[in-house]
Structures are given as structure tokens and as C-alpha cells.
Coordinates of C-alpha atoms in Angstrom, one line a residue:
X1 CA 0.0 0.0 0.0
X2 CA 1.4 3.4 -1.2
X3 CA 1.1 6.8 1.1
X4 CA -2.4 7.3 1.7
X5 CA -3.6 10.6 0.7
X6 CA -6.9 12.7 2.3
X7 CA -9.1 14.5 -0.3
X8 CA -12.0 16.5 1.0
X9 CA -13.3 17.1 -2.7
X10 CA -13.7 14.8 -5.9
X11 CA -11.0 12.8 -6.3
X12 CA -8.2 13.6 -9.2
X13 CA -8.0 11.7 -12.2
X14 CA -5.2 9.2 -11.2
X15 CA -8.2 7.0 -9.3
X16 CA -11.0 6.9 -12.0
X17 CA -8.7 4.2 -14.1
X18 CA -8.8 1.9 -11.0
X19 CA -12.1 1.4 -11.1
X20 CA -12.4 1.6 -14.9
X21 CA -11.4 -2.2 -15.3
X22 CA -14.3 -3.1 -13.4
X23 CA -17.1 -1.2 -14.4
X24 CA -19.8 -3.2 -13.1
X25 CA -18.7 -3.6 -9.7
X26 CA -17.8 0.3 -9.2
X27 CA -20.3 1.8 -11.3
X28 CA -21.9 3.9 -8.3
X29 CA -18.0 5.1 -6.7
X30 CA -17.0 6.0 -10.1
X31 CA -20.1 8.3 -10.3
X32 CA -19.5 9.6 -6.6
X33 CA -15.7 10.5 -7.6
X34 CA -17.0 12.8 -9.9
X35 CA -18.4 14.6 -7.4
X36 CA -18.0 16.6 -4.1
X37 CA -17.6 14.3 -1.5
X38 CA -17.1 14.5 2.7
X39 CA -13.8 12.4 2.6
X40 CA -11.8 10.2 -0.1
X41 CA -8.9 8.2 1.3
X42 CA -6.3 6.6 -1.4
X43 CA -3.5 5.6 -2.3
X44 CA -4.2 6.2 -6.2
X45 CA -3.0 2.4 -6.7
X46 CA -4.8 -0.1 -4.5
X47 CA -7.6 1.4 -2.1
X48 CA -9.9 4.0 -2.4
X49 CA -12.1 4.5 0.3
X50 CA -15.2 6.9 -0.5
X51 CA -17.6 8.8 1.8
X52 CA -20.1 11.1 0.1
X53 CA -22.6 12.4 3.2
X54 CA -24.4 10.6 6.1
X55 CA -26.6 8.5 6.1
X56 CA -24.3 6.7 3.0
X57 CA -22.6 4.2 3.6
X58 CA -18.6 4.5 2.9
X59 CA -17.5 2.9 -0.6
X60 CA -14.2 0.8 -0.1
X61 CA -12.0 -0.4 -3.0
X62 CA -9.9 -2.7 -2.7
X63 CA -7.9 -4.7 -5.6
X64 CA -8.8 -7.4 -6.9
X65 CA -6.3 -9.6 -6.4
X66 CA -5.3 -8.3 -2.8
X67 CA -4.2 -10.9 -0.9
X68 CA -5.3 -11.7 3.0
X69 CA -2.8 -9.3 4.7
X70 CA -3.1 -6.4 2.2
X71 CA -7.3 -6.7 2.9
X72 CA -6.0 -6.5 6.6
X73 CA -4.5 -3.9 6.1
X74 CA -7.1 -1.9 4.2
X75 CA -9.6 -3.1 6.9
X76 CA -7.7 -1.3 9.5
X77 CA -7.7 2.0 7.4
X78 CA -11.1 1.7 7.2
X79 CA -11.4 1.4 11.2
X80 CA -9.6 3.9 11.8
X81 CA -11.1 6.6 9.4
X82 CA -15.0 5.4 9.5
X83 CA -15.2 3.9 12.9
X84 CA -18.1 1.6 12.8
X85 CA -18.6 2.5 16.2
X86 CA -19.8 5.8 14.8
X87 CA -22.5 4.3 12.7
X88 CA -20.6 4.3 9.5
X89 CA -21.5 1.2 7.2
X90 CA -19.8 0.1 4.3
X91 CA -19.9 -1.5 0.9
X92 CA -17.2 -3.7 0.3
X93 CA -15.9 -6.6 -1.9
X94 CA -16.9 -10.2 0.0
X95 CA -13.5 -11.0 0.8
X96 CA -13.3 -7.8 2.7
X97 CA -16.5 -8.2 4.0
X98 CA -15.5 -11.4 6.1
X99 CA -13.1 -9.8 7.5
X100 CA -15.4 -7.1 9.3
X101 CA -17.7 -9.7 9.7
X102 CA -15.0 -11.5 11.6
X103 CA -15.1 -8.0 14.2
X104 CA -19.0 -8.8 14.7
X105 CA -20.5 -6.6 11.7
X106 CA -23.1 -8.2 10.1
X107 CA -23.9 -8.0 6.2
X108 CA -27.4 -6.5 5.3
X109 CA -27.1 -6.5 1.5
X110 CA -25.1 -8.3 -1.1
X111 CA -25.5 -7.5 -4.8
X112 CA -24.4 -9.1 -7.8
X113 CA -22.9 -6.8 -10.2
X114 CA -23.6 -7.6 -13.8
X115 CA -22.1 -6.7 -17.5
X116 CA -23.7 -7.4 -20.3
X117 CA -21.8 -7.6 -23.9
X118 CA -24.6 -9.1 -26.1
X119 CA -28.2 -9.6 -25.0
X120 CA -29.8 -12.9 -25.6
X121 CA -33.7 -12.7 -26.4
X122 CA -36.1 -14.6 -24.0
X123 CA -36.9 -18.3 -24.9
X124 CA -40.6 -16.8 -23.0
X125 CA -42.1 -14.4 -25.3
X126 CA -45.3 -12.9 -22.8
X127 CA -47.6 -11.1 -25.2
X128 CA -47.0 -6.8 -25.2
X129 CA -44.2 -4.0 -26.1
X130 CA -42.1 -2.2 -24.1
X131 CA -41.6 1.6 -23.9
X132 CA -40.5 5.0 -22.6
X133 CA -43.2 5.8 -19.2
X134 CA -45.3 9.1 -19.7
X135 CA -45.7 11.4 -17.6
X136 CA -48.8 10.8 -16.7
X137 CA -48.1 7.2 -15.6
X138 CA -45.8 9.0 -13.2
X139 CA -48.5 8.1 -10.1
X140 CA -47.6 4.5 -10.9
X141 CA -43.9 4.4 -11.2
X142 CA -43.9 6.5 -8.0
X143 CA -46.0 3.6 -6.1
X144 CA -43.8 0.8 -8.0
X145 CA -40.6 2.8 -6.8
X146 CA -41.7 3.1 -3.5
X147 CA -42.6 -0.8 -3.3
X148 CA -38.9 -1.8 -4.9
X149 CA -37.3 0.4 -2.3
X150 CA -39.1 -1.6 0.4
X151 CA -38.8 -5.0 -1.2
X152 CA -35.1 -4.2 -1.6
X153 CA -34.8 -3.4 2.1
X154 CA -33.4 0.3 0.6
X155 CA -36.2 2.1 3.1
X156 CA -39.6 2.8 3.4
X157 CA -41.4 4.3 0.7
X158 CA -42.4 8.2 0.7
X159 CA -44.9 8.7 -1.4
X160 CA -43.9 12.9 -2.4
X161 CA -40.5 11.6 -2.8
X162 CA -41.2 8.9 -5.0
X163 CA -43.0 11.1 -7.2
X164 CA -40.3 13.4 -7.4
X165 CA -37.8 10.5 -8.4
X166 CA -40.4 9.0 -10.7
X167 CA -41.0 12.3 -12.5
X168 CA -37.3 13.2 -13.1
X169 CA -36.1 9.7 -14.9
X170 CA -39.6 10.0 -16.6
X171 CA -38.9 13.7 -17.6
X172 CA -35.0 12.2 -18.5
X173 CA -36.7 9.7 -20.9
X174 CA -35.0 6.6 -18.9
X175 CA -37.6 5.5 -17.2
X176 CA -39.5 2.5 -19.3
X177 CA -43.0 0.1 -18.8
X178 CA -43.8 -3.5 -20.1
X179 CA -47.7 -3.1 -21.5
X180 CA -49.4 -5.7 -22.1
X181 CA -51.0 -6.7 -25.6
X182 CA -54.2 -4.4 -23.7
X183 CA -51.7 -1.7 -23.3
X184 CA -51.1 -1.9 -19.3
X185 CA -48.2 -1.6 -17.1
X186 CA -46.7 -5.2 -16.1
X187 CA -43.5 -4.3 -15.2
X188 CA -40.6 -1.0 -15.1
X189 CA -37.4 0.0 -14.8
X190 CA -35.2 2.8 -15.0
X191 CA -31.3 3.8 -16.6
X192 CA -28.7 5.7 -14.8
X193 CA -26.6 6.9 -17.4
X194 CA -23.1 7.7 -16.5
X195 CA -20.8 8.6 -19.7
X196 CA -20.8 5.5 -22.0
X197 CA -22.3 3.4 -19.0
X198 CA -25.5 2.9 -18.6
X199 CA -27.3 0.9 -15.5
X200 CA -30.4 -0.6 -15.6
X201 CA -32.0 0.5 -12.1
X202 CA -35.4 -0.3 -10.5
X203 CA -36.1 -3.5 -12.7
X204 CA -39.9 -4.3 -10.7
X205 CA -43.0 -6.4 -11.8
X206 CA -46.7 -5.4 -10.6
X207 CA -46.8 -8.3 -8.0
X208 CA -50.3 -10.1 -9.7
X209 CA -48.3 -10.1 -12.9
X210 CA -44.9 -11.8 -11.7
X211 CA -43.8 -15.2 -13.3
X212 CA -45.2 -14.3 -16.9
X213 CA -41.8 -13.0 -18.1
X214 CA -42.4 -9.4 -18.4
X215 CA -39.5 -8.4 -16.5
X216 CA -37.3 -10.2 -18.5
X217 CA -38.6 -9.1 -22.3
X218 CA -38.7 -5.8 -20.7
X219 CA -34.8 -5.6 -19.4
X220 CA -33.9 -7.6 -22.7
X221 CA -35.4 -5.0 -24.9
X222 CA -33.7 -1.8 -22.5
X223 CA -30.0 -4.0 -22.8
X224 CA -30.7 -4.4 -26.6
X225 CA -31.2 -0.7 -27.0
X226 CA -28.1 0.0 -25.0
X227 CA -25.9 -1.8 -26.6
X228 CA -27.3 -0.5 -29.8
X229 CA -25.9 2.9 -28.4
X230 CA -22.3 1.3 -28.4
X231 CA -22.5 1.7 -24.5
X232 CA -22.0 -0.7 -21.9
X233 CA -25.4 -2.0 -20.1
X234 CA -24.7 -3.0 -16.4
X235 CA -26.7 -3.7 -13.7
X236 CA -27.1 -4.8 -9.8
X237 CA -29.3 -7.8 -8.2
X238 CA -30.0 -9.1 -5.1
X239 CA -27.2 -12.3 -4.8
X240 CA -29.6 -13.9 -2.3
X241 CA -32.7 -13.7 -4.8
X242 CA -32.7 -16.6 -7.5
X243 CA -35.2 -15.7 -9.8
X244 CA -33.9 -12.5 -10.8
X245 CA -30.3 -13.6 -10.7
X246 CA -31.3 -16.4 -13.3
X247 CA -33.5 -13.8 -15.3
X248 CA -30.6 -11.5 -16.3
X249 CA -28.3 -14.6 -16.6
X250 CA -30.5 -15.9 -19.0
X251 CA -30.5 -12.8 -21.3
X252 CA -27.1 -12.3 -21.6
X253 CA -25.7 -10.9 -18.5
X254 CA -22.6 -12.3 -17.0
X255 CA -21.4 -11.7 -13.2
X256 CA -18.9 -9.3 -12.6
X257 CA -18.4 -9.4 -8.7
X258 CA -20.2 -8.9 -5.4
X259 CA -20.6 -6.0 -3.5
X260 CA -21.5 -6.5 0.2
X261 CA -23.1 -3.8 2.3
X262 CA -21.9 -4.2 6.2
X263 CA -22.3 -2.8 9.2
X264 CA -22.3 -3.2 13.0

């Protein structure tokens, strides 16, 4: 590990190619680089560790082929700059992620991180097109938001700000619906666009129409038209929940890495 260095602003350019070779994985810290953040500890080479603002938890990258004392050592950086006795949390790479667990944290999330190079269309054709979300369909998406957010264990859902969130991707023209062959809503999700990446977010089926494929034509078709874009089409899943795991496996996805979420 090289000198560590304290930023209290976006980090420089030297960083961003770290994360660069794993896109997937990173895709959210190389976004919060970018930006203003609270505190950024690295070494420019091996670990970055990223703090944006409370309640957030702290981003920590770590190589990918550190071994068990360099992920030590990190862990210890990470001790003594976001004490989890202070109520930071943090989302790290599994192997790190044992090692806290190892102190008594306790992981509350892990997500797959996906990459997809050529999208595969569903053997299950359900019946209906997909499409951009109006805005006045922007009631819906709001409720649908507020029920992924809850189903995701990402919060409660608040109605005035889900409207707000469902309005601005609408309004972005990244926000898109399954119909159905009579023209209704099955299934959403949303694109976070970032450069030349571009990350399928909220991917969420109407509960009474789950198991009919929707979700998957739906994310097929968004990854199709992605990739039509020459850009790269990423996305996250819960690594505990099968279904959608083998959903985006089966239209072309391929696993990147895990990101755990851990706290005390």
C-alpha cells in the first residue's frame, strides 16, 4: 500500500482508471468520484475508500487480487477513518466483508454486479411492447418505486418523494414500462446513465403479474437498445434472490463481482 492521501473534494484523475477495469462492480463510486464528496482516502494504486454524506454508507476499494494481509490492512484503514462504532456502514468486496464480519459486523445486502456484452432474447415471449413511461403514468412508477425500495430493504417508501424521483427519470426519458397486448403496465425500470455506461436500475414487476416474463422481455429490450448505443449495459441484483439472478443470466448478462453492504 502506497502513502495514503486525504481529499476532501472529488477525487483527481489518477483514481478513476482503478475502477475503470471493473465497471460493473464500481459503477456507483466511479459516479461519486465525480463529485463533491465529505472524505476520499487513497492511495491512487490499491484502495480507495469513498464517503459522500451521512446516512451513505462508505465505498471501499480494494484490488482485486489483494491478498489476505493487504485486505487487513485496508480493513484497519477503514477502522480507523470510519469507525463503525460511529455508525458508518460500508460496501465492500466479499473477501473484505468477512473480515469485518470476523469484528462482529453483520452483512445487510449483497449484490451481484452484472455486465452485459450481447443480449440474448427470452426463450418466453409474454404477449405486449415495451416503452418509454409518460408522464402521466408518473402516479404509478412513483407507487412501483416506492414498493422496490421496500422489497429491496433500501427504506420505506415516501410517497412525495417517489414522485419526485419517478418524474425526473420519466422527464429524463429513462424511465420504461412493459404493457401488455391491452396496453397496461406489467413491469418498469429505469437507466442511470453515466458517460458510456448505462445501469439498468429499478427492474420491478406489478406483484399479480410476476412469473409471466415481463421483466425479462422488458430488461432484454432496455440492454438491446443499449448496446445499440455502443455503451456498456450494467446492472445490480440481489445475490440472495434466485429468480432474478437467473433472469438476467439468461439474457445475456454475465457476473462481474459482489458487492457487500456491512455494518455493525
Amino acid at each position: 500500500m502506497m502513502k495514503l492521501e486525504r481529499l476532501t473534494q472529488a477525487s483527481d484523475a489518477r483514481d478513476l482508471p482503478l475502477i475503470e477495469g471493473e465497471p460493473a462492480a464500481f459503477s456507483v463510486l466511479h459516479k461519486i468520484l465525480a463529485q463533491p464528496c465529505e472524505k476520499i482516502i487513497t492511495d491512487h494504486a490499491r484502495l480507495i475508500l469513498c464517503h459522500s454524506a451521512r446516512p451513505y454508507p462508505v465505498w471501499v476499494f480494494t484490488a482485486a487480487d489483494a491478498d489476505a494481509a493487504e485486505l487487513e490492512r485496508a480493513w484497519q484503514v477503514v477502522r480507523a477513518e470510519f469507525p463503525p462504532e460511529a455508525g458508518f456502514s460500508y460496501n465492500v468486496r466479499d473477501a473484505l466483508a468477512e473480515i469485518a464480519m470476523r469484528e462482529g459486523l453483520r452483512a445487510t445486502m449483497r449484490l451481484n454486479a452484472y455486465a452485459c456484452a450481447q443480449a440474448v432474447e427470452p426463450a418466453r415471449k409474454p404477449e405486449g411492447y415495451f416503452g418509454a413511461a409518460m408522464m402521466s403514468e408518473a402516479a404509478l412508477c412513483a407507487r412501483w418505486i416506492g414498493r422496490f425500495r421496500e422489497e429491496c430493504g433500501l427504506g420505506q417508501a415516501d410517497l412525495a418523494k417517489d414522485r419526485e424521483e419517478a418524474e425526473r427519470i420519466i422527464g429524463a426519458r429513462r424511465f420504461f414500462l412493459w404493457r401488455d397486448a391491452q396496453g397496461v403496465p406489467c413491469a418498469m425500470c429505469g437507466v442511470r446513465q453515466d458517460g458510456r455506461d448505462a445501469t439498468l436500475t429499478h427492474v420491478y414487476t406489478d406483484p399479480d403479474r410476476r412469473r409471466q416474463g415481463y421483466a425479462a422481455s422488458l430488461t432484454y429490450g432496455v440492454t438491446h437498445a443499449i448496446l445499440a448505443q455502443q455503451m456498456r449495459a450494467m446492472l445490480y441484483a440481489d445475490a440472495d434472490y434466485a429468480p432474478s439472478n437467473a433472469c438476467y443470466r439468461g439474457i445475456g448478462y454475465r457476473l462481474e463481482g459482489t458487492i457487500c453492504t456491512v455494518q455493525r
